[in-house]
Amino acid sequence: LFSLLAVMTVFLAACGEEHLSTLKPSGAVGKEQLNLLLLTTVIMTIVVIIVSVIYLLAFVKFRRSRVGEDVMPKQVEGSHTLEVIWTVIPIILLIIISVPVLTATYKFADVAAMEEVDENGEKTALTVNVTAKLYWWEFEYPNQGIVTAQELVVPTDEKVYFNLIAADVKHSFWIPAVGGKMDTNVENINKFYLQFDKESKDLKEGVFFGKCAELCGPSHALMDFKVKALEPEAFKAWVAAMQATEGNTASAESSDLGEAMFANSCLGCHAISGTGVSGAFGPNLTTFGDRNRVAGFMAHTVEDTVEWIMNPEPNKPGNLMTGKYNVTEAEAQAIAEYLMTLSVEK
Ligand code: CUA
C-alpha cells in the first residue's frame, strides 16, 4: 500500500503546477467549484472512516477466537431499524451534496445577461464564441467584431460569457485554475460564464493555461491555449488595437521576403486581420508576435516557428497543416521573422 501511495505521489507531483491547478483557483467560479470539491471530499471521507471503523470493530469483536468455536452471533437480517438508518442517512448526504452542486451548476449556466442591451441597443455582456478545431482554438468576440486564435484575451473583474462549439469532433474547454470544464459539441452550443478576478493577476501576471479535456485524436494532449487576463482599461485598448487591424493583409509584391512568401504560401488559410474573418481555415495570426507559444505548445521563437512550418506533422500528428508548401528553410526563416512582427501589443 505504501509503495502504491509513493508511486501515486510521483504522478500527482505535476499537479502542483500552479497555472494548471484546480486546487489554487482564481476567480469566483473556480473558488466556488473548489468549495464543492472539498464538500464532497469531506463527506465521502467521513463515510469511509465510519464504515471502516464499524467493519474493523465487527471483525475484532466477533472473531472466532473471541466468541468461541461454533458460536453464531445474533443475526440482524430484516431489521427495519437498520434498513431505515442506512437508507435515510445516504439520502440526507446526497441532499447535502446535490443542493449546492445543482445550484452552482445552474448559476454558472445562467447566461441571460448575454442578451441584455444598453440604450443604444448594443449588447453589454462580454461574449466569446469558442470554436474548438483539430487541434487549435478560435476565439470570436461577436459584439466587438474581432477574431483571434490560440490565445484568449479577457478583462478582469467582469463575467465573461462563452458560447462553446466544435468544428469537427467533440472537444472540451478547460482552464483548470479558473473553472470548467465544458464540452464543445459539433451540433449544440454549450454556454457558461467564468470570472477572471483582479487577484488572478498574481498568477503569472494574469496568464492562465487552458487545455482540451476530451480525448479527440492523436494530438489531443497538444491542444493547449493561453488566456491573458487584462485590467479593464488594458482590455479596451487591446480590443481597439485588434479592430485597427481591419483590412490587414500581406502583399506578394513586398520587398520583405517573409511577407511576400507569407502572401504566396500561407494567406490562403491564415488571416492576419483580426476583424471579420471568423471561420478561416487555419488559425488567425494577427497576434502571432504577442503569443507565448507557437502552435499551442512550442517555444515562441523564430527557431521553433521554422521547425513548425517545415515539419508540422511530426510535431503535431494529425493536424491539418500537413501539405507541402514548397518553402526552403531560408524562406521559412523569413516567414517566421515576419510572423514575429505581427503584434497589437508592441
Ligand atoms: Cu481536442 Cu482533445
Short mmCIF file of C-alpha atoms and ligand atoms in Angstrom, two decimals:
data_model
loop_
_atom_site.label_atom_id
_atom_site.label_comp_id
_atom_site.label_asym_id
_atom_site.label_seq_id
_atom_site.Cartn_x
_atom_site.Cartn_y
_atom_site.Cartn_z
CA LEU A 1 0.00 0.00 0.00
CA PHE A 2 2.80 2.39 0.92
CA SER A 3 4.68 1.69 -2.34
CA LEU A 4 1.45 2.37 -4.23
CA LEU A 5 0.96 5.66 -2.39
CA ALA A 6 4.59 6.60 -3.07
CA VAL A 7 4.14 5.96 -6.80
CA MET A 8 0.91 8.00 -6.82
CA THR A 9 2.73 10.89 -5.16
CA VAL A 10 5.12 10.98 -8.11
CA PHE A 11 2.23 11.10 -10.59
CA LEU A 12 0.46 13.80 -8.61
CA ALA A 13 3.61 15.90 -8.36
CA ALA A 14 2.91 17.54 -11.73
CA CYS A 15 -0.49 18.65 -10.43
CA GLY A 16 1.36 21.14 -8.24
CA GLU A 17 1.93 23.32 -11.30
CA GLU A 18 0.14 26.42 -10.20
CA HIS A 19 -1.29 27.56 -13.50
CA LEU A 20 -2.90 24.16 -14.15
CA SER A 21 -4.17 23.52 -10.62
CA THR A 22 -7.84 23.44 -9.70
CA LEU A 23 -6.67 23.44 -6.08
CA LYS A 24 -5.38 27.03 -6.27
CA PRO A 25 -8.29 28.65 -8.08
CA SER A 26 -8.55 32.23 -9.27
CA GLY A 27 -11.85 33.93 -9.79
CA ALA A 28 -15.24 33.43 -8.17
CA VAL A 29 -16.27 30.45 -10.32
CA GLY A 30 -13.09 28.44 -9.69
CA LYS A 31 -13.28 29.15 -5.97
CA GLU A 32 -16.88 28.02 -5.68
CA GLN A 33 -16.11 24.88 -7.67
CA LEU A 34 -13.21 24.10 -5.32
CA ASN A 35 -15.54 24.50 -2.30
CA LEU A 36 -17.90 21.96 -3.88
CA LEU A 37 -14.99 19.57 -4.40
CA LEU A 38 -13.98 19.98 -0.76
CA LEU A 39 -17.55 19.48 0.49
CA THR A 40 -17.98 16.18 -1.36
CA THR A 41 -14.47 15.01 -0.42
CA VAL A 42 -15.08 15.71 3.29
CA ILE A 43 -18.45 13.91 3.28
CA MET A 44 -17.05 10.91 1.41
CA THR A 45 -14.05 10.74 3.75
CA ILE A 46 -16.30 10.74 6.82
CA VAL A 47 -18.39 7.92 5.29
CA VAL A 48 -15.27 5.87 4.52
CA ILE A 49 -13.94 6.37 8.07
CA ILE A 50 -17.24 5.42 9.77
CA VAL A 51 -17.78 2.34 7.59
CA SER A 52 -14.17 1.22 8.08
CA VAL A 53 -14.39 1.61 11.86
CA ILE A 54 -17.65 -0.38 12.06
CA TYR A 55 -16.14 -3.05 9.81
CA LEU A 56 -13.00 -3.36 11.92
CA LEU A 57 -14.98 -3.42 15.18
CA ALA A 58 -17.21 -6.22 13.88
CA PHE A 59 -14.09 -8.01 12.64
CA VAL A 60 -12.45 -7.92 16.07
CA LYS A 61 -15.50 -8.35 18.30
CA PHE A 62 -16.94 -11.37 16.54
CA ARG A 63 -13.78 -13.23 15.59
CA ARG A 64 -13.92 -16.93 16.30
CA SER A 65 -11.16 -16.97 18.94
CA ARG A 66 -13.13 -14.42 20.94
CA VAL A 67 -16.71 -15.70 20.80
CA GLY A 68 -15.72 -19.34 20.74
CA GLU A 69 -16.00 -22.18 18.22
CA ASP A 70 -19.36 -22.71 16.52
CA VAL A 71 -20.97 -19.69 18.16
CA MET A 72 -23.18 -17.76 15.73
CA PRO A 73 -23.51 -14.03 16.66
CA LYS A 74 -27.00 -12.54 16.81
CA GLN A 75 -28.39 -12.22 13.27
CA VAL A 76 -29.98 -8.90 12.27
CA GLU A 77 -31.34 -9.71 8.81
CA GLY A 78 -34.66 -7.96 8.16
CA SER A 79 -34.14 -5.33 10.89
CA HIS A 80 -36.39 -2.44 9.97
CA THR A 81 -34.47 -0.05 12.20
CA LEU A 82 -31.16 -0.80 10.45
CA GLU A 83 -32.72 -0.60 6.99
CA VAL A 84 -34.29 2.74 7.73
CA ILE A 85 -30.97 4.06 9.09
CA TRP A 86 -28.90 3.00 6.06
CA THR A 87 -31.49 4.32 3.65
CA VAL A 88 -32.13 7.65 5.32
CA ILE A 89 -28.50 8.61 6.02
CA PRO A 90 -27.37 8.31 2.36
CA ILE A 91 -30.45 10.26 1.25
CA ILE A 92 -29.55 13.08 3.66
CA LEU A 93 -25.92 13.02 2.49
CA LEU A 94 -26.96 13.13 -1.18
CA ILE A 95 -29.23 16.09 -0.47
CA ILE A 96 -26.38 17.91 1.30
CA ILE A 97 -24.17 17.32 -1.77
CA SER A 98 -26.69 17.81 -4.56
CA VAL A 99 -28.35 21.05 -3.46
CA PRO A 100 -25.20 23.24 -3.61
CA VAL A 101 -23.85 21.37 -6.69
CA LEU A 102 -27.06 21.80 -8.70
CA THR A 103 -27.46 25.39 -7.53
CA ALA A 104 -23.93 26.23 -8.73
CA THR A 105 -24.36 24.31 -11.99
CA TYR A 106 -27.47 26.29 -12.91
CA LYS A 107 -25.92 29.54 -11.72
CA PHE A 108 -22.83 29.22 -13.94
CA ALA A 109 -25.05 28.25 -16.88
CA ASP A 110 -27.25 31.33 -16.39
CA VAL A 111 -26.37 33.33 -19.48
CA ALA A 112 -29.48 35.51 -19.72
CA ALA A 113 -27.18 38.54 -19.36
CA MET A 114 -25.71 37.70 -22.82
CA GLU A 115 -28.85 39.16 -24.38
CA GLU A 116 -29.00 42.39 -22.33
CA VAL A 117 -28.61 45.60 -24.35
CA ASP A 118 -27.84 49.20 -23.39
CA GLU A 119 -29.78 52.29 -24.53
CA ASN A 120 -28.04 52.14 -27.94
CA GLY A 121 -29.19 48.59 -28.47
CA GLU A 122 -25.65 47.23 -28.04
CA LYS A 123 -25.07 44.08 -26.05
CA THR A 124 -23.46 44.84 -22.70
CA ALA A 125 -22.06 41.46 -21.64
CA LEU A 126 -18.70 40.34 -22.97
CA THR A 127 -19.32 37.24 -25.06
CA VAL A 128 -16.74 34.99 -26.67
CA ASN A 129 -17.64 32.34 -29.23
CA VAL A 130 -15.17 29.50 -28.78
CA THR A 131 -14.73 27.07 -31.67
CA ALA A 132 -12.60 24.01 -30.97
CA LYS A 133 -10.88 22.51 -34.01
CA LEU A 134 -8.35 19.73 -34.60
CA TYR A 135 -6.10 20.82 -32.73
CA TRP A 136 -6.49 24.53 -32.07
CA TRP A 137 -8.92 27.09 -30.71
CA GLU A 138 -10.66 30.04 -32.37
CA PHE A 139 -11.98 32.90 -30.22
CA GLU A 140 -14.50 35.25 -31.79
CA TYR A 141 -15.82 38.35 -29.99
CA PRO A 142 -19.10 38.86 -31.88
CA ASN A 143 -20.01 42.20 -30.28
CA GLN A 144 -16.55 43.66 -30.96
CA GLY A 145 -16.25 42.12 -34.42
CA ILE A 146 -12.84 40.58 -33.78
CA VAL A 147 -11.34 37.13 -34.04
CA THR A 148 -8.21 35.59 -32.66
CA ALA A 149 -6.81 32.10 -32.28
CA GLN A 150 -4.95 30.06 -29.69
CA GLU A 151 -4.81 32.92 -27.19
CA LEU A 152 -7.90 34.16 -25.39
CA VAL A 153 -7.75 37.71 -24.07
CA VAL A 154 -10.27 38.65 -21.35
CA PRO A 155 -10.86 41.52 -18.93
CA THR A 156 -10.56 41.07 -15.16
CA ASP A 157 -13.45 41.79 -12.79
CA GLU A 158 -16.35 41.00 -15.06
CA LYS A 159 -18.23 37.93 -16.12
CA VAL A 160 -17.06 36.58 -19.47
CA TYR A 161 -19.73 34.56 -21.26
CA PHE A 162 -18.81 31.69 -23.54
CA ASN A 163 -20.63 30.02 -26.42
CA LEU A 164 -18.81 26.73 -26.94
CA ILE A 165 -18.92 24.75 -30.16
CA ALA A 166 -16.71 22.30 -32.05
CA ALA A 167 -15.98 22.33 -35.78
CA ASP A 168 -15.10 18.66 -36.25
CA VAL A 169 -15.19 16.28 -33.26
CA LYS A 170 -16.08 16.72 -29.59
CA HIS A 171 -13.50 18.65 -27.56
CA SER A 172 -13.71 20.15 -24.06
CA PHE A 173 -12.83 23.68 -22.93
CA TRP A 174 -10.95 23.77 -19.64
CA ILE A 175 -8.97 26.45 -17.83
CA PRO A 176 -8.08 24.48 -14.69
CA ALA A 177 -7.19 27.44 -12.46
CA VAL A 178 -10.32 29.42 -13.40
CA GLY A 179 -13.11 26.88 -13.87
CA GLY A 180 -14.74 24.49 -16.24
CA LYS A 181 -14.59 22.08 -17.89
CA MET A 182 -17.33 22.20 -20.51
CA ASP A 183 -17.70 20.05 -23.64
CA THR A 184 -17.65 21.66 -27.05
CA ASN A 185 -20.06 19.75 -29.28
CA VAL A 186 -20.47 19.86 -33.05
CA GLU A 187 -24.24 20.20 -33.02
CA ASN A 188 -25.34 22.13 -29.97
CA ILE A 189 -23.84 25.15 -28.23
CA ASN A 190 -22.93 24.91 -24.56
CA LYS A 191 -22.95 28.17 -22.62
CA PHE A 192 -21.44 29.24 -19.32
CA TYR A 193 -19.50 32.08 -17.79
CA LEU A 194 -16.18 32.42 -15.98
CA GLN A 195 -14.63 35.20 -13.93
CA PHE A 196 -11.02 36.29 -14.08
CA ASP A 197 -10.66 38.38 -10.94
CA LYS A 198 -8.07 41.07 -10.42
CA GLU A 199 -6.18 38.99 -7.88
CA SER A 200 -5.79 36.45 -10.69
CA LYS A 201 -3.09 38.82 -11.94
CA ASP A 202 -0.82 37.41 -9.25
CA LEU A 203 -0.83 34.17 -11.13
CA LYS A 204 1.97 34.51 -13.69
CA GLU A 205 0.92 38.09 -14.43
CA GLY A 206 -2.63 37.23 -15.39
CA VAL A 207 -1.68 34.41 -17.75
CA PHE A 208 -3.56 31.16 -17.44
CA PHE A 209 -3.30 27.99 -19.43
CA GLY A 210 -6.18 26.10 -20.92
CA LYS A 211 -6.37 22.60 -22.29
CA CYS A 212 -8.63 20.39 -24.33
CA ALA A 213 -10.11 17.97 -21.80
CA GLU A 214 -11.74 15.44 -24.14
CA LEU A 215 -9.72 12.79 -25.99
CA CYS A 216 -10.10 13.99 -29.58
CA GLY A 217 -7.27 12.44 -31.60
CA PRO A 218 -3.52 11.84 -31.73
CA SER A 219 -2.62 15.43 -30.79
CA HIS A 220 -5.24 15.87 -28.07
CA ALA A 221 -2.51 16.37 -25.45
CA LEU A 222 -1.07 19.24 -27.52
CA MET A 223 -4.35 21.12 -27.90
CA ASP A 224 -3.44 23.85 -25.44
CA PHE A 225 -4.29 27.53 -25.34
CA LYS A 226 -3.33 30.56 -23.32
CA VAL A 227 -5.58 33.04 -21.52
CA LYS A 228 -4.42 36.57 -20.82
CA ALA A 229 -6.47 38.49 -18.23
CA LEU A 230 -6.07 42.26 -18.64
CA GLU A 231 -7.25 45.12 -16.43
CA PRO A 232 -10.45 46.59 -17.94
CA GLU A 233 -8.67 49.64 -19.44
CA ALA A 234 -5.92 47.48 -20.97
CA PHE A 235 -8.57 45.16 -22.37
CA LYS A 236 -10.35 48.08 -24.06
CA ALA A 237 -7.04 49.14 -25.59
CA TRP A 238 -6.45 45.60 -26.83
CA VAL A 239 -9.91 45.49 -28.46
CA ALA A 240 -9.27 48.83 -30.16
CA ALA A 241 -5.87 47.63 -31.40
CA MET A 242 -7.45 44.45 -32.79
CA GLN A 243 -10.17 46.48 -34.53
CA ALA A 244 -7.48 48.70 -36.04
CA THR A 245 -6.07 45.69 -37.90
CA GLU A 246 -9.10 45.77 -40.18
CA GLY A 247 -8.07 45.02 -43.71
CA ASN A 248 -4.52 43.96 -42.78
CA THR A 249 -3.09 41.77 -45.46
CA ALA A 250 0.27 40.72 -46.82
CA SER A 251 1.47 41.68 -50.29
CA ALA A 252 3.10 39.19 -52.60
CA GLU A 253 4.98 42.19 -54.10
CA SER A 254 6.53 43.18 -50.78
CA SER A 255 10.28 43.75 -50.62
CA ASP A 256 10.16 41.82 -47.34
CA LEU A 257 10.85 38.21 -48.36
CA GLY A 258 8.91 36.88 -45.35
CA GLU A 259 5.80 38.92 -46.14
CA ALA A 260 5.93 38.01 -49.85
CA MET A 261 6.39 34.32 -49.03
CA PHE A 262 3.57 34.50 -46.47
CA ALA A 263 1.27 36.07 -49.08
CA ASN A 264 2.15 33.34 -51.56
CA SER A 265 2.13 30.30 -49.31
CA CYS A 266 0.11 30.96 -46.16
CA LEU A 267 -2.55 33.62 -46.80
CA GLY A 268 -4.90 31.08 -48.38
CA CYS A 269 -5.55 29.56 -44.96
CA HIS A 270 -4.37 32.11 -42.38
CA ALA A 271 -5.66 35.65 -41.88
CA ILE A 272 -3.62 38.47 -40.35
CA SER A 273 -6.54 40.82 -39.82
CA GLY A 274 -8.41 40.44 -36.56
CA THR A 275 -11.72 41.64 -37.98
CA GLY A 276 -14.44 39.85 -39.85
CA VAL A 277 -12.58 36.67 -40.64
CA SER A 278 -14.24 34.09 -38.45
CA GLY A 279 -14.19 30.63 -39.92
CA ALA A 280 -10.90 30.94 -41.80
CA PHE A 281 -9.40 27.53 -42.45
CA GLY A 282 -6.30 27.96 -40.27
CA PRO A 283 -5.68 29.89 -37.05
CA ASN A 284 -5.85 33.69 -37.29
CA LEU A 285 -2.29 35.00 -36.95
CA THR A 286 -2.99 38.70 -36.21
CA THR A 287 -1.37 38.49 -32.78
CA PHE A 288 1.32 35.92 -33.58
CA GLY A 289 4.09 38.17 -32.23
CA ASP A 290 2.27 38.58 -28.90
CA ARG A 291 1.85 34.91 -28.22
CA ASN A 292 3.55 32.85 -25.53
CA ARG A 293 3.70 29.72 -27.58
CA VAL A 294 3.81 28.55 -31.18
CA ALA A 295 1.15 26.05 -32.33
CA GLY A 296 -0.13 25.98 -28.75
CA PHE A 297 2.85 24.22 -27.17
CA MET A 298 6.21 25.05 -28.88
CA ALA A 299 8.52 27.83 -27.74
CA HIS A 300 7.67 31.30 -29.03
CA THR A 301 10.89 31.65 -31.02
CA VAL A 302 11.81 32.05 -34.69
CA GLU A 303 13.63 28.72 -34.45
CA ASP A 304 10.56 26.78 -33.28
CA THR A 305 8.35 28.61 -35.79
CA VAL A 306 10.66 27.44 -38.60
CA GLU A 307 10.54 23.91 -37.20
CA TRP A 308 6.73 24.12 -37.14
CA ILE A 309 6.46 25.42 -40.72
CA MET A 310 8.86 22.79 -42.07
CA ASN A 311 7.62 19.78 -40.06
CA PRO A 312 4.06 20.26 -38.80
CA GLU A 313 3.04 16.60 -38.98
CA PRO A 314 5.73 15.04 -36.73
CA ASN A 315 5.33 17.88 -34.23
CA LYS A 316 1.53 17.69 -34.01
CA PRO A 317 0.33 14.42 -35.56
CA GLY A 318 -3.00 14.58 -37.38
CA ASN A 319 -3.12 18.38 -37.61
CA LEU A 320 -4.45 19.89 -40.83
CA MET A 321 -1.33 21.89 -41.79
CA THR A 322 0.26 18.88 -43.37
CA GLY A 323 0.55 19.90 -47.02
CA LYS A 324 3.80 20.51 -48.85
CA TYR A 325 4.37 24.23 -49.01
CA ASN A 326 7.40 24.42 -51.28
CA VAL A 327 9.31 26.64 -48.91
CA THR A 328 13.01 26.32 -48.25
CA GLU A 329 14.45 26.55 -44.76
CA ALA A 330 15.68 30.10 -45.53
CA GLU A 331 12.21 31.13 -46.71
CA ALA A 332 10.63 29.56 -43.61
CA GLN A 333 13.09 31.59 -41.56
CA ALA A 334 11.94 34.78 -43.34
CA ILE A 335 8.27 33.87 -42.81
CA ALA A 336 8.91 33.19 -39.11
CA GLU A 337 10.66 36.55 -38.69
CA TYR A 338 7.76 38.28 -40.45
CA LEU A 339 5.20 36.48 -38.24
CA MET A 340 7.01 37.70 -35.12
CA THR A 341 6.34 41.30 -36.25
CA LEU A 342 2.55 40.71 -36.22
CA SER A 343 1.52 42.31 -32.96
CA VAL A 344 -1.15 44.52 -31.45
CA GLU A 345 0.69 44.96 -28.15
CA LYS A 346 4.12 46.19 -29.19
CU1 CUA B 1 -9.43 18.50 -28.58
CU2 CUA B 1 -8.76 16.85 -27.04
#
